[in-house]
Amino acid sequence: MGIIVGGYARISDVGELGDGRDGEEGVTRQKEDVHDLVKVRSLTLHRMYVDNDLSAFKRRVKRPDFDELVSDLETEIIDGIAAYNIDRVTRQPGQLERLIDIYERARRPMVFATTAGDYDLSTDDGRFNARLYVMIANKFSADAARRVARQKKAEALQGKPHRGVAPFGWMDGGEKAEPFEAELISKAHRDILNGKLLSEVHAEWVELEVRSRQTPPGRNITYTAVRYILTNPRLCGYRVYVPQAEREKRGRIDLSEFVLERSDGTPVIGEWEKICSPDEWRAVCDVLKSRAMKGRGRKKGTTVTKRLLTRLARCGECGGGMQSMMYTRGTVSFDRYGFFYACLKAAGGCGGVSRSGPPVEEHVEGLLLGHLRRMSKALRSGTSEINPALVKARVDLDQVKAEIAEARQLRESGEFPLKEFVREIKRLDDRRDVLEIEVATLNVSGLESSTTAAERIIREWGTYTTPMKRAAIERFIEAVVIKKQPRGGNHAFRSDLIDVIWK
Ligand SMILES: [Zn+2]
C-alpha cells in the first residue's frame, strides 16, 4: 500500500501566484497535478484537502482544510503531503514550522512531494530549501498584495465607486443617493452647523431606528457610526482610498485623512450623486473636530457649562464674565428658578452682581426673536444658508478663546512658567484679534445668508435644543450685560437692567 499522503490544493487571491491554477478551473488542474504526482511516485492518496479562494500569505485568514491536514499528519492518519507546489501548501513561515516540527518528530518515513521536487524535512538541507522557498513566496505574496492594492487605487483615481455594499446615503451600486438617508444626513449637517451636538443627532437617529450598514440586528446605531456617516468625504464626492494595511491596523478610521488627491493636490471627484457640497462637508468635519478637542482639554471636576448665556453674560459693574450656579436645595429660589448667574470673586470678578437665570434667559430669547423678525423683514433676499468661511472662522475663534482660558487656568494653578505663559498668551491674543476681525467682516458680508438663517431660526426655535439656541444667540449677540439691582424694593425681574450688545 505504501505511503499514504494527503493531497493539498488552494485557490489563491487573484494574481497572487499567477501560475494559471486559480479559480474553479485552476483547482481542477491542481487536483489533476496531485493525482499524476501520486501515481508517478507510487503513493496512496488518502483524500484531497482544498481551501477555497483564500490567501496563504495573510496570517489572519483561516484555512480549515490546512488545519485538518496538519492534524491528520500529527495523528498519523497520513504520512505526507502531495501538492502542485510548496507555494500552494503555505506561504507562511510559521505554518511551515508547524509542518517541520511534525516531520522532525516522526518515527515513520514521511514525504513532502510536489511536482517541482521533494522536500526532505528530516534533513537540514531539506528544511533549508523549504524555508528559503516559503520565505521567497511570502515576499512575492506581499508584492502581489501591493500590486492588487495599486490596481484598486488606480480604479479609485478614475473615480470608480467602491465595490461591495453601498455606503450609508446611497442605494445599491453606490451611484444614486438613497432619498431618506440623504435627507437625514443633510438635516443632521444643518443642525450640527447650527450648534446641535453629535450626541443629540445620535439620540434622534436611535429614536428613528436608523441603522448603519454594520449595525447588528436588534442593536442601535452607535455614536461612532453616526460620526463616520456624517463626516464621510464621499458625501461631497471626494474619493477615499484606505490602504488595506491601514484598515487592518485600526478599528474606526478617520476617512477625511484618506481623501485621494491628484498630483496637483486637488481631490479626486467620484462619479456618484453628491449629498452635500465640499464646503459643507469641511465645515461639519471642522466643527466636530474642534468640539472634540475642546472636550479633551477639560480638567476633571470643572463643570461643562450648558446654560444659554454661558460665555455671554457679563457683570454690569466690572465687566467680567458671569458664571451660572445652582441655588441651594430647599430654598424658595431653588424651587422657583433653579439657578442664577453671578459675578464671582473666585473667578476674578468683583462679586457684586447676581441674577436669577430663567427670567434673564427668557428675556434674551424674546429679544433675539424680535431682532430676527425685524432683520428678515428688512432684508428679504438671499440664497446660501451656510457661509462655511464664517462657520470656520467662528469655530477657530471659539477654539482660541478656549485655549486662552485654559492657559490662564494653568498659569493660576502654577503649571505654566511665567515667561512661557506671557509668550503663549501674546500669540493667542494676536490670533484672537485676527479671527475677531474676520468673523465681524464675514458677518457683514454674509448679511444675506444671515437673513435666511434668521427666518429659519424663528421657524424652528421651538425645536431647538439648548446648544442650538446658544449657537444661535452667539451668532447675533456679542454680550448680555447684567446690571446691579438697586438695594431695597422687591426683587421682581427688571428688563431695563439687562443690556444686550448685538454683533
Ligand atoms: Zn463684577
mmCIF file of C-alpha atoms and ligand atoms in Angstrom, residues 315-320 343 349-353, ligand 1:
data_model
loop_
_atom_site.group_PDB
_atom_site.id
_atom_site.type_symbol
_atom_site.label_atom_id
_atom_site.label_comp_id
_atom_site.label_asym_id
_atom_site.label_seq_id
_atom_site.Cartn_x
_atom_site.Cartn_y
_atom_site.Cartn_z
ATOM 1 C CA CYS A 315 -21.191 91.782 35.002
ATOM 2 C CA GLY A 316 -22.548 95.380 34.755
ATOM 3 C CA GLU A 317 -20.137 96.509 37.477
ATOM 4 C CA CYS A 318 -16.766 95.111 36.500
ATOM 5 C CA GLY A 319 -17.406 93.711 33.011
ATOM 6 C CA GLY A 320 -16.192 90.256 33.990
ATOM 7 C CA CYS A 343 -20.056 87.581 39.057
ATOM 8 C CA GLY A 349 -14.758 89.269 39.188
ATOM 9 C CA CYS A 350 -15.989 91.892 41.647
ATOM 10 C CA GLY A 351 -18.617 89.658 43.221
ATOM 11 C CA GLY A 352 -21.167 92.463 43.137
ATOM 12 C CA VAL A 353 -23.866 91.213 40.766
HETATM 13 ZN ZN ZN B 1 -18.474 92.036 38.612
#
